[in-house]
PDB file of C-alpha atoms and ligand atoms in Angstrom:
ATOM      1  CA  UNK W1358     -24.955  26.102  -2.052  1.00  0.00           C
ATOM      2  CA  UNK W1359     -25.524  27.616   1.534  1.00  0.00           C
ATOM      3  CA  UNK W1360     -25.129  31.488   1.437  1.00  0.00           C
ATOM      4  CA  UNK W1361     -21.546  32.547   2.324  1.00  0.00           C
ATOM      5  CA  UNK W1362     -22.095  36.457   3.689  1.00  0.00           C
ATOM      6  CA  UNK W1363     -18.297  36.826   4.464  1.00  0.00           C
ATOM      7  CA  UNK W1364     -15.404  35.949   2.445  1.00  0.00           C
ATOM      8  CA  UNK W1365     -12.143  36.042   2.845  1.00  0.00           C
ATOM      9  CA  UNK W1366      -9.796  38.362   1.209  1.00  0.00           C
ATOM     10  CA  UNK W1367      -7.774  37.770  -1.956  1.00  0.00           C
ATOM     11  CA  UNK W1368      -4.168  38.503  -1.260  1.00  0.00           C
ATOM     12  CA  UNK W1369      -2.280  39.391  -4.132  1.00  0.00           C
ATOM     13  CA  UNK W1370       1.533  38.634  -2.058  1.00  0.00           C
ATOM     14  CA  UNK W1371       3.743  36.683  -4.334  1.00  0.00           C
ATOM     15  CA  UNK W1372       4.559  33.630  -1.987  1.00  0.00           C
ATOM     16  CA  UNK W1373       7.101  31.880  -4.265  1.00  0.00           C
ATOM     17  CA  UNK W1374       8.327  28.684  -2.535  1.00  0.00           C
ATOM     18  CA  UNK W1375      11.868  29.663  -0.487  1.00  0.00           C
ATOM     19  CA  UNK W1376      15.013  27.768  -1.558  1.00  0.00           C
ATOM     20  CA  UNK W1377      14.737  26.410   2.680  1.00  0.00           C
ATOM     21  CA  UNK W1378      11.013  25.509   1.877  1.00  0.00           C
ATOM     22  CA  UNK W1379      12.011  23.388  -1.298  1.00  0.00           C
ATOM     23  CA  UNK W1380      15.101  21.867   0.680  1.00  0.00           C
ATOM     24  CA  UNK W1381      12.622  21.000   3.141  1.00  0.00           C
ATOM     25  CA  UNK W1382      10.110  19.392   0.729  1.00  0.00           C
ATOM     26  CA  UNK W1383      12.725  17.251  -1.080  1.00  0.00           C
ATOM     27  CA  UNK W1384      14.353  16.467   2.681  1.00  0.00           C
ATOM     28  CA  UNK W1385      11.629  16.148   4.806  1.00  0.00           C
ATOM     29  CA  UNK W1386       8.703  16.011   2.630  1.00  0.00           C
ATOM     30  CA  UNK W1387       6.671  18.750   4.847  1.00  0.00           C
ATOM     31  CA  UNK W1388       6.791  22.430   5.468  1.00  0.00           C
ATOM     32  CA  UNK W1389       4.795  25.063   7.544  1.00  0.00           C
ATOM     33  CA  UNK W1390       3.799  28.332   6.807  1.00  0.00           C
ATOM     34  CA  UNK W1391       2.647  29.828  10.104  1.00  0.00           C
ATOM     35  CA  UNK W1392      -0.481  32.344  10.328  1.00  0.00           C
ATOM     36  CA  UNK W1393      -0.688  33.020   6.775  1.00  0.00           C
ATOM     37  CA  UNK W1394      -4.181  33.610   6.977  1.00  0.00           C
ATOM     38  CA  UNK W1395      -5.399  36.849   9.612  1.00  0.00           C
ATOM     39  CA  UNK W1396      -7.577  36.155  12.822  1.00  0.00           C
ATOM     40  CA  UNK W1397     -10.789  37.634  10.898  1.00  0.00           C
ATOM     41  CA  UNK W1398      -9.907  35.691   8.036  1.00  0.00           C
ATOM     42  CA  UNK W1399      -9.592  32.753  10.199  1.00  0.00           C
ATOM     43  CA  UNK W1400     -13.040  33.340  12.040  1.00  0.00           C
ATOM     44  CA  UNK W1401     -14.697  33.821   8.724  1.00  0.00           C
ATOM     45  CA  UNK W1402     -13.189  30.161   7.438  1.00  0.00           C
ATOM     46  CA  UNK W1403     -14.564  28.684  11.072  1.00  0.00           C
ATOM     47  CA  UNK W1404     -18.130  30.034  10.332  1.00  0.00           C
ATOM     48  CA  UNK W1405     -18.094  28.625   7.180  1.00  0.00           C
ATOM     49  CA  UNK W1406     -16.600  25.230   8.504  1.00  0.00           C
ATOM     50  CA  UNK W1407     -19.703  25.596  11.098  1.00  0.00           C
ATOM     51  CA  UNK W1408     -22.146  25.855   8.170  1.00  0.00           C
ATOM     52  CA  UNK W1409     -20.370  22.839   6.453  1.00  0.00           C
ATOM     53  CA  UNK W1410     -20.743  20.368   9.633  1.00  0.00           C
ATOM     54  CA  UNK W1411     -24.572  21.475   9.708  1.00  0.00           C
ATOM     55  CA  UNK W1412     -25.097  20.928   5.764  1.00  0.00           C
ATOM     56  CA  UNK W1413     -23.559  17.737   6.254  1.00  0.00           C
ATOM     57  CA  UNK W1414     -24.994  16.838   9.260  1.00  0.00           C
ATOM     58  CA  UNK W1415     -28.672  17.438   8.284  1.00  0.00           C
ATOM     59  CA  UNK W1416     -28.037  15.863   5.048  1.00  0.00           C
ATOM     60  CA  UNK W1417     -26.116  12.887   6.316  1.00  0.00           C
ATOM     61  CA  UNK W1418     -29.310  12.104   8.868  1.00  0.00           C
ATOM     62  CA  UNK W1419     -31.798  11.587   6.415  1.00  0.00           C
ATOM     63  CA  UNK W1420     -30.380   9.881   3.233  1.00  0.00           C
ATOM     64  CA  UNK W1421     -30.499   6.462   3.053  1.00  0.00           C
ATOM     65  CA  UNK W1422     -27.186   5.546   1.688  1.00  0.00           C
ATOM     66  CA  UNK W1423     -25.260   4.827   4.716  1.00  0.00           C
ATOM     67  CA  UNK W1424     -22.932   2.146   5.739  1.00  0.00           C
ATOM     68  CA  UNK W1425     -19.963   0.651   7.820  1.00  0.00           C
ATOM     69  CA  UNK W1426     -16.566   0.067   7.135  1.00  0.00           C
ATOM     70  CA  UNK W1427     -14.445  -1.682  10.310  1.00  0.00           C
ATOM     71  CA  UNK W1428     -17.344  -0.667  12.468  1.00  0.00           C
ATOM     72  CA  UNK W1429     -17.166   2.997  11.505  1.00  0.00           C
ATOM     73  CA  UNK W1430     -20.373   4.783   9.802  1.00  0.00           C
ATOM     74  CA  UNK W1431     -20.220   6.717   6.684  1.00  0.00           C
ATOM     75  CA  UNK W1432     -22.856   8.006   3.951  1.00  0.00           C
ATOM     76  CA  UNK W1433     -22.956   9.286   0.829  1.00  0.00           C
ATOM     77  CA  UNK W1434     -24.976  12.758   1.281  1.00  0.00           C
ATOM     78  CA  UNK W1435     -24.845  16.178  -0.200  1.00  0.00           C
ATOM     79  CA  UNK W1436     -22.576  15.534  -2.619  1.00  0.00           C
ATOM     80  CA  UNK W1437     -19.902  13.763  -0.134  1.00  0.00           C
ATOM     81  CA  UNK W1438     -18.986  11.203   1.568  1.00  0.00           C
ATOM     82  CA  UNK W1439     -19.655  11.747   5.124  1.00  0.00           C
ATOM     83  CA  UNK W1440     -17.482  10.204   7.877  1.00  0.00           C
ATOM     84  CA  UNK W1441     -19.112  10.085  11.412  1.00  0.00           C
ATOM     85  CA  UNK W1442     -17.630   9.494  14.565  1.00  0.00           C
ATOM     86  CA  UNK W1443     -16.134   6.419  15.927  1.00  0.00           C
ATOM     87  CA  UNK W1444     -17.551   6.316  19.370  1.00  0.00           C
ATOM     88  CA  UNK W1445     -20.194   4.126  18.648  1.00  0.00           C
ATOM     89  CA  UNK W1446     -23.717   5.572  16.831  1.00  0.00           C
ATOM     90  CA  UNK W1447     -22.076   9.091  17.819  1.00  0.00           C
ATOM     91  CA  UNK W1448     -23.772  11.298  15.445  1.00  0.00           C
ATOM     92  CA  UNK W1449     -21.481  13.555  15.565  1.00  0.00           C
ATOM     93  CA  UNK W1450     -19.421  14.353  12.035  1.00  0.00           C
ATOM     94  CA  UNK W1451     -16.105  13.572  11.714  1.00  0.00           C
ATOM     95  CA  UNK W1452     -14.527  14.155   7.636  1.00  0.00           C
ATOM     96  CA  UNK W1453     -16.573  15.779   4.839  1.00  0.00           C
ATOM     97  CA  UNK W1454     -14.918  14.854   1.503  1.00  0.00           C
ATOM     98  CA  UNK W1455     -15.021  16.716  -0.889  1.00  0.00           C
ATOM     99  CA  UNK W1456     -16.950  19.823   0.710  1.00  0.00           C
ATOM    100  CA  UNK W1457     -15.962  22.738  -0.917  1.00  0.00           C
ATOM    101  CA  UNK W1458     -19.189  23.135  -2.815  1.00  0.00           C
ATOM    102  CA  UNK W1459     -21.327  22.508   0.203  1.00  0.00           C
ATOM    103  CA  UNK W1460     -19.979  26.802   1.306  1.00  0.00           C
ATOM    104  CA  UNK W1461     -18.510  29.531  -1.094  1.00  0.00           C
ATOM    105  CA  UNK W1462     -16.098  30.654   1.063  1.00  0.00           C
ATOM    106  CA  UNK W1463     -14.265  27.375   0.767  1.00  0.00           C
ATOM    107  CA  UNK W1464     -14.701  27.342  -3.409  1.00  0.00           C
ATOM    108  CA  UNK W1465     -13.065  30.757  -3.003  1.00  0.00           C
ATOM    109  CA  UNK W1466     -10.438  29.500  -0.552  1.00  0.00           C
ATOM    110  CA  UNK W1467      -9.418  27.278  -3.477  1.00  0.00           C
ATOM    111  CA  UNK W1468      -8.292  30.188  -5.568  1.00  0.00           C
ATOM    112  CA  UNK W1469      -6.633  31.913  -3.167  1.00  0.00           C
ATOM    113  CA  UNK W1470      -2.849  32.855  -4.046  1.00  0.00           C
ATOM    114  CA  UNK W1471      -1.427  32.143  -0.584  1.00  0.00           C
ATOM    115  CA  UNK W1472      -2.201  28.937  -1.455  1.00  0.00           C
ATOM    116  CA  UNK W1473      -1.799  28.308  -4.981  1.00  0.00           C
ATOM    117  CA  UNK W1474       1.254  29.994  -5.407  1.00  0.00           C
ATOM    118  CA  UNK W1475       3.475  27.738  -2.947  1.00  0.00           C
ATOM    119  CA  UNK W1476       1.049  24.581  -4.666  1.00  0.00           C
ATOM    120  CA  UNK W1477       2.045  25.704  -8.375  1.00  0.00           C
ATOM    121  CA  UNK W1478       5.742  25.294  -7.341  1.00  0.00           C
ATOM    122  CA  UNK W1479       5.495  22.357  -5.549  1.00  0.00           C
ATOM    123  CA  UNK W1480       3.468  20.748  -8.522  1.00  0.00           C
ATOM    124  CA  UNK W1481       5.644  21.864 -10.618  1.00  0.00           C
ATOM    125  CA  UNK W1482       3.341  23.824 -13.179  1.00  0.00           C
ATOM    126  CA  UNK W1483       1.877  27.096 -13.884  1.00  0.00           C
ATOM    127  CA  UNK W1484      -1.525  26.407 -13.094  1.00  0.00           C
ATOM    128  CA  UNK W1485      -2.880  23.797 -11.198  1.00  0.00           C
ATOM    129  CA  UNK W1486      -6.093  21.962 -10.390  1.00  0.00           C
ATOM    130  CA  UNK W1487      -7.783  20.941  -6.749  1.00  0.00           C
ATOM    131  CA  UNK W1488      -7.746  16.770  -6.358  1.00  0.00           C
ATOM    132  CA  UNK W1489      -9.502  16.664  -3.850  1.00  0.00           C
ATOM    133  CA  UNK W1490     -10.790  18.394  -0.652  1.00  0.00           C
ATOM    134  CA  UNK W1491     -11.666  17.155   3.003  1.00  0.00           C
ATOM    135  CA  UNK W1492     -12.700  19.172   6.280  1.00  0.00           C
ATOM    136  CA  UNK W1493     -11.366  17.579   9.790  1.00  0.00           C
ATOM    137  CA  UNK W1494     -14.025  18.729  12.817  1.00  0.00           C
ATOM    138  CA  UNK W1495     -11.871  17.368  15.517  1.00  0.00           C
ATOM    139  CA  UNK W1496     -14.533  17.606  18.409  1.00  0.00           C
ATOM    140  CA  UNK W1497     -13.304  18.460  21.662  1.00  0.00           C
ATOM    141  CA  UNK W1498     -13.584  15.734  23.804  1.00  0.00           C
ATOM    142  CA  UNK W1499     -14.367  13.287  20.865  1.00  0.00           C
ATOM    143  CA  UNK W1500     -12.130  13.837  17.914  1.00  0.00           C
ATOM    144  CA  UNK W1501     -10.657  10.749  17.112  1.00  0.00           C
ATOM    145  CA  UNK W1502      -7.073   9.967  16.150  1.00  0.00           C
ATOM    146  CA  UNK W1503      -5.727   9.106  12.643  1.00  0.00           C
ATOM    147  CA  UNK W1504      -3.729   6.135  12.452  1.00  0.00           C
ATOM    148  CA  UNK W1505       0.121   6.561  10.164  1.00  0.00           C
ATOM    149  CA  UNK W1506      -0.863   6.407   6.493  1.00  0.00           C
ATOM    150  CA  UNK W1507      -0.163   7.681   3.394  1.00  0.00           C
ATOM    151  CA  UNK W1508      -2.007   9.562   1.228  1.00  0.00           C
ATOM    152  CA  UNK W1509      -0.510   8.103  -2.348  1.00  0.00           C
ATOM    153  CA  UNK W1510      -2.177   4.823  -1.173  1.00  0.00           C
ATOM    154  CA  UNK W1511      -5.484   5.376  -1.853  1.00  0.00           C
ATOM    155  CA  UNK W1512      -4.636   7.559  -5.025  1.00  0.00           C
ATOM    156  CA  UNK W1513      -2.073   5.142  -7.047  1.00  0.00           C
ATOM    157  CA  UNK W1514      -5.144   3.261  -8.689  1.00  0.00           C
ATOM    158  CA  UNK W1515      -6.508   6.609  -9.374  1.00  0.00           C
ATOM    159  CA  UNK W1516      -4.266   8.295 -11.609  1.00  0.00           C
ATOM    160  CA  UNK W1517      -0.948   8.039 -12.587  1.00  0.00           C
ATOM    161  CA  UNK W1518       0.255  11.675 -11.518  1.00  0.00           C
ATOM    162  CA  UNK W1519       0.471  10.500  -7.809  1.00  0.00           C
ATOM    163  CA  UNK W1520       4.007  11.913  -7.365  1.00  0.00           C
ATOM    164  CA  UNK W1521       2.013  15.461  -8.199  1.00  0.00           C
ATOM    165  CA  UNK W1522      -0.790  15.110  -5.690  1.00  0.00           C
ATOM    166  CA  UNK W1523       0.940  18.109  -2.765  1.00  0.00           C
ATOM    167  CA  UNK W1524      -1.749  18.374   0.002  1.00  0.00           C
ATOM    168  CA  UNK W1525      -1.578  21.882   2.025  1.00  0.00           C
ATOM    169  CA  UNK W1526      -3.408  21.699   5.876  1.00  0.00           C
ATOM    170  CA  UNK W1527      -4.941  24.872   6.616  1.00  0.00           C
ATOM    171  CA  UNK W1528      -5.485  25.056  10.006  1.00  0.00           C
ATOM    172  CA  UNK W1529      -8.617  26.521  11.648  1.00  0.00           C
ATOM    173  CA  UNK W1530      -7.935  26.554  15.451  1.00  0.00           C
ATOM    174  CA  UNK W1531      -5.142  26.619  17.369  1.00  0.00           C
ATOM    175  CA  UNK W1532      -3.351  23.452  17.352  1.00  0.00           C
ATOM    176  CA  UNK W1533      -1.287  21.651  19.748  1.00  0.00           C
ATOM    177  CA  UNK W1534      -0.419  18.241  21.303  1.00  0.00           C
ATOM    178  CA  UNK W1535      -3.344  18.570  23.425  1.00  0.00           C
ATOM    179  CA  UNK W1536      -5.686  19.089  20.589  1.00  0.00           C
ATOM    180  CA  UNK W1537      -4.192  16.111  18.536  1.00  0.00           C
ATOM    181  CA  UNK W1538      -2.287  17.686  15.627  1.00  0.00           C
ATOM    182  CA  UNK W1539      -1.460  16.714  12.783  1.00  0.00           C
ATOM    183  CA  UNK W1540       1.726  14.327  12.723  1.00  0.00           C
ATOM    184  CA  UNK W1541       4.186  14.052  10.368  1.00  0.00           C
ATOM    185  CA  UNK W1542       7.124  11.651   9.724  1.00  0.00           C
ATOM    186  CA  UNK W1543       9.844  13.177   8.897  1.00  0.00           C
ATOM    187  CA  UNK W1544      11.587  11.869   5.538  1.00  0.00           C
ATOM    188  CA  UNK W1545       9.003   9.367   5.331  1.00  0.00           C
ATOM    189  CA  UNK W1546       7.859  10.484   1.626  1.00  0.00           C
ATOM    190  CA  UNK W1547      11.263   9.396   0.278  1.00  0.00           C
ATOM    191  CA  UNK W1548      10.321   5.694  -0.760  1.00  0.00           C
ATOM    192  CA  UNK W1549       7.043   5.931  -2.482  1.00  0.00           C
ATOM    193  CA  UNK W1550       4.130   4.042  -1.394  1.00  0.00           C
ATOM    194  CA  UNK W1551       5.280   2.148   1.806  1.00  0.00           C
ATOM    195  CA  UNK W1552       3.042  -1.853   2.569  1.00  0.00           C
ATOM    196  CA  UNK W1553      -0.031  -1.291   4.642  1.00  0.00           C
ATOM    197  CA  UNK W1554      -0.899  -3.562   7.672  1.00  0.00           C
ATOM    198  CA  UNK W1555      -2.586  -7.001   7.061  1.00  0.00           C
ATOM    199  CA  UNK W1556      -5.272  -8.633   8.686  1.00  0.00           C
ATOM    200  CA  UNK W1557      -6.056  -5.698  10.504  1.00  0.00           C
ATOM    201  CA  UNK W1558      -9.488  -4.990   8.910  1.00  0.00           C
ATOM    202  CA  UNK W1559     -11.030  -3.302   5.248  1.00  0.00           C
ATOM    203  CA  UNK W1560      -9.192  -0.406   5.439  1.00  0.00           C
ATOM    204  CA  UNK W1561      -5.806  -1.978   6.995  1.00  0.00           C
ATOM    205  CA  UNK W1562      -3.345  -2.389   4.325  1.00  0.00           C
ATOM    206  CA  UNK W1563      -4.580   1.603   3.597  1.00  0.00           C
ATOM    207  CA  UNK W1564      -2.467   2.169   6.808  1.00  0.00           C
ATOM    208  CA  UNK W1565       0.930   2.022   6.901  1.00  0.00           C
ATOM    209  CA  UNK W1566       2.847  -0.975   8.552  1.00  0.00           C
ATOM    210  CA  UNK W1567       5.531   1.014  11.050  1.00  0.00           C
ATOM    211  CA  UNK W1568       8.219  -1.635  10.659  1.00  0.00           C
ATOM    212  CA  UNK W1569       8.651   0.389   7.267  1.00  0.00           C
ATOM    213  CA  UNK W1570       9.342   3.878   8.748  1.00  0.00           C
ATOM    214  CA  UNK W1571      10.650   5.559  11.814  1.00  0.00           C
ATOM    215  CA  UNK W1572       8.385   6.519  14.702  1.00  0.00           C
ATOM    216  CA  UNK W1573      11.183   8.608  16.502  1.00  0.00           C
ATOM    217  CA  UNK W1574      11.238  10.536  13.636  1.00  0.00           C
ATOM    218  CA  UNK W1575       7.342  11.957  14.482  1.00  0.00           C
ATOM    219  CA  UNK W1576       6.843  15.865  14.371  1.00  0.00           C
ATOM    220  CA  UNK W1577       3.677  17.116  16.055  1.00  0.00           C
ATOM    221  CA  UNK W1578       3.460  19.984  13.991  1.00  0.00           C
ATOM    222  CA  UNK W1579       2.093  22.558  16.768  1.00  0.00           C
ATOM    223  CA  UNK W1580       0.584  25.877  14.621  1.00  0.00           C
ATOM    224  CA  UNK W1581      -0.992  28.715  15.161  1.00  0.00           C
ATOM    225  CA  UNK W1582      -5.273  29.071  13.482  1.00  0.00           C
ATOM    226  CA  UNK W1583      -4.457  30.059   9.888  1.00  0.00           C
ATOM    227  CA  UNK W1584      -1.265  28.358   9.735  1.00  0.00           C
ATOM    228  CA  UNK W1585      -0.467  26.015   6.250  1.00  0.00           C
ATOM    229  CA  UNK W1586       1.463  22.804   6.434  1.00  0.00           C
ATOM    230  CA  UNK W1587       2.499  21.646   2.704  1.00  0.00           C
ATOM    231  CA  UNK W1588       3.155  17.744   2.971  1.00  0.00           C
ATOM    232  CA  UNK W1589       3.811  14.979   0.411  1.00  0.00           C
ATOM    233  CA  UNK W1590       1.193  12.751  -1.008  1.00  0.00           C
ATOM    234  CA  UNK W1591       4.100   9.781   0.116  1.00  0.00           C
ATOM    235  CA  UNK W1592       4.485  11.708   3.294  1.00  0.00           C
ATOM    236  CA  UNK W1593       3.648   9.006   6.622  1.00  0.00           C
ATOM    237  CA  UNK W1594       0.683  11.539   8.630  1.00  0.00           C
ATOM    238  CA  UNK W1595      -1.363  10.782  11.390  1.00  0.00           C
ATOM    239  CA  UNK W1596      -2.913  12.445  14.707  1.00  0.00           C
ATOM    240  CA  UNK W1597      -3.669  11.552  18.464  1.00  0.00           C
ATOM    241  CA  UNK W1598      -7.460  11.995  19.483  1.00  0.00           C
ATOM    242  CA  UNK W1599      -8.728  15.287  20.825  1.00  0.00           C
ATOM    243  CA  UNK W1600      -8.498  14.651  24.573  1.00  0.00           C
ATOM    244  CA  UNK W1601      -9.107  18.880  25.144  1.00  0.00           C
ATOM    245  CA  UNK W1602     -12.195  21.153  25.585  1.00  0.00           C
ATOM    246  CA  UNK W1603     -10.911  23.078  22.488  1.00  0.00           C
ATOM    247  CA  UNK W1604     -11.501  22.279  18.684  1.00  0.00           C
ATOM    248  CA  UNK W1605      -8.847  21.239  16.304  1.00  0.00           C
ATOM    249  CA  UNK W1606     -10.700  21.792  12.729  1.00  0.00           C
ATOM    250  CA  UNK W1607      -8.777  22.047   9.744  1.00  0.00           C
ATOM    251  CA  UNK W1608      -8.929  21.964   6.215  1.00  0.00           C
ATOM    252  CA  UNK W1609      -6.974  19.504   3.510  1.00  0.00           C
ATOM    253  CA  UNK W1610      -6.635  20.872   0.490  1.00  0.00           C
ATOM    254  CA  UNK W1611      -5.159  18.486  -2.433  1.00  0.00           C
ATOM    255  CA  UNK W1612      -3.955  20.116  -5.905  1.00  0.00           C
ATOM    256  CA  UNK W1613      -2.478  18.563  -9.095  1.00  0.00           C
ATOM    257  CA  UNK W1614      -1.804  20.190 -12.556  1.00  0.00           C
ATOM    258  CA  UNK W1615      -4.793  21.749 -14.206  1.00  0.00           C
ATOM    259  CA  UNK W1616      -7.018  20.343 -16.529  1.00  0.00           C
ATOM    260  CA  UNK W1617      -7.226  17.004 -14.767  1.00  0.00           C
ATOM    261  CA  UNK W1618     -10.815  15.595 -12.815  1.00  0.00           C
ATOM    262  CA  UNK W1619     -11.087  15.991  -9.323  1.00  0.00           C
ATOM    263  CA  UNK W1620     -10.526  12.533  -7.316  1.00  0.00           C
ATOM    264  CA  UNK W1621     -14.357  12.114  -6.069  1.00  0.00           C
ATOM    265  CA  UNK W1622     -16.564  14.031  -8.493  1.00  0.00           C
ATOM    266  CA  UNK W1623     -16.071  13.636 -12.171  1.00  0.00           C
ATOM    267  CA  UNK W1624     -15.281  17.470 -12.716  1.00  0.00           C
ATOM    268  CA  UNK W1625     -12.499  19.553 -13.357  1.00  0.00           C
ATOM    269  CA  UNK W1626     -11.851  22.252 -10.823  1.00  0.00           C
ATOM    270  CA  UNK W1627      -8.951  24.631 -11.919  1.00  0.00           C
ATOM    271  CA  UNK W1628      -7.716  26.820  -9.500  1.00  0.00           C
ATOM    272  CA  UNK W1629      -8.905  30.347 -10.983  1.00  0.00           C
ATOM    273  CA  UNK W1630      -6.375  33.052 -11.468  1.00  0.00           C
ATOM    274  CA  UNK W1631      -7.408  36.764 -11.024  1.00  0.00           C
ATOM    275  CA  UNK W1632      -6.201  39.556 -13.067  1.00  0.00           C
TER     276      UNK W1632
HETATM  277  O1  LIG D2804      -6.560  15.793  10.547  1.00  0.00           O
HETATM  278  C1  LIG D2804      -5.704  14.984  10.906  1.00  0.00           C
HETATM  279  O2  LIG D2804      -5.194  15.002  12.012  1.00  0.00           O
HETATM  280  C2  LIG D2804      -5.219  13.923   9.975  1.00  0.00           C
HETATM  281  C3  LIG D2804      -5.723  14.138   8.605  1.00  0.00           C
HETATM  282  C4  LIG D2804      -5.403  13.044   7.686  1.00  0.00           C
HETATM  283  O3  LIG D2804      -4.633  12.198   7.938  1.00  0.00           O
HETATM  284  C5  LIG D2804      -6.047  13.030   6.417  1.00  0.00           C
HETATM  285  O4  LIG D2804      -6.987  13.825   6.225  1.00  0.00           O
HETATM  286  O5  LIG D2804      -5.634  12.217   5.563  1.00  0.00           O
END
């Protein structure tokens, strides 16, 4: 594991979930919690995001397990699964999933009570486990979008606790429309897994077919760096590409009750409580 010099600090602030927060996750299936994390606590989580794209990178260049999926170019390296770019042979990296052992900032970023407090409540336990864990390098310039989908999807042959699978964005730069936020649909969560589009490729019917939810009821969910949006694992998501000279990185972090294996590595991570 690379050297993390900086962390970021514990906070010890109960951050019990609001009664407007869990109206808002049972109503809308999403809720923000804006600049939870400091600007030097955000800088430190950008460094190590930096370090991440490199490990990857390097990693992802020279191992011999890579492939396509609908024309897009993946490999299996470091201990993730490494999504590049779309533009075509772009080398530059796109997802790392998982990728919190890759930096120990993010392993400690896990166990921080911001955000397992608000995830304990929301799973509906007293301690709670990470699923799974993904870092989003939206490039300027070249960030591609994410088309609608689900999350609960691509989990339901997983496990059988998909209702329990609350994902929390943390986000790393400024984000706006220009940017390409995250999207949300509002209310969208409230039917379970929704059908996914046909003919449309491999990973098609892992995209949701929009005659089965509302477009007008999008919410680019503009945030300051260091904000946290809490969504559903049924929760329609999706973002526009990155058509600005600024970043739009960001971290999704998935948690479910404790004791159970992580979704991509046969482990279990607990979230760690301090005294
Ligand atoms: O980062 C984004 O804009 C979308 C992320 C997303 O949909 C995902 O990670 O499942």
């Amino acid at each position: 594991m690379p050297d993390a010099r900086t962390s970021i600090q514990r906070s010890h602030e109960p951050a019990p979930l609001t009664p407007e927060e869990r109206r808002a996750w049972a109503e809308d299936g999403f809720f923000i919690r804006r600049s939870v994390f400091a600007p030097d606590e955000v800088e430190t989580l950008r460094r190590a995001a930096e370090r991440v794209g490199a490990h990857a990178s390097e990693a992802a260049h020279v191992c011999d397990d890579t492939y396509r999926i609908d024309g897009n170019r993946y490999a299996e390296a470091a201990g993730s699964t490494v999504q590049f770019e779309h533009r075509f042979d772009s080398k530059t990296i796109r997802v790392v999933e998982p990728f919190h052992h890759l930096d120990a900032c993010f392993d400690r970023l896990i166990d921080d009570l911001r955000i397992v407090e608000p995830m304990c409540g929301l799973v509906g336990c007293e301690r709670v486990a990470l699923f799974t864990d993904k870092i989003n390098l939206k490039r300027p310039l070249e960030g591609s979008g994410f088309r609608w989908h689900q999350d609960s999807p691509y989990w339901n042959h997983f496990c059988d606790h998909v209702d329990r699978l609350p994902n929390v964005m943390v986000a790393l730069d400024d984000a706006s429309e220009r940017n390409g936020c995250f999207r949300v649909i509002r209310a969208s969560h409230t039917r379970g897994s929704l059908p996914g589009l046909e003919g449309q490729g491999e990973l098609g019917p892992l995209f949701t077919d929009p005659a089965h939810f509302d477009l007008d009821a999008q919410v680019p969910l503009a945030m300051p760096a260091g904000s946290l949006a809490f969504f559903s694992p049924h929760t329609v998501h999706g973002s526009e590409p990155n058509t600005s000279n600024l970043p739009r990185r960001a971290v999704v972090l998935t948690y479910q009750p404790a004791g159970h294996r992580m979704f991509k590595v046969d482990e279990v991570r607990d979230a760690r409580v301090s005294a």
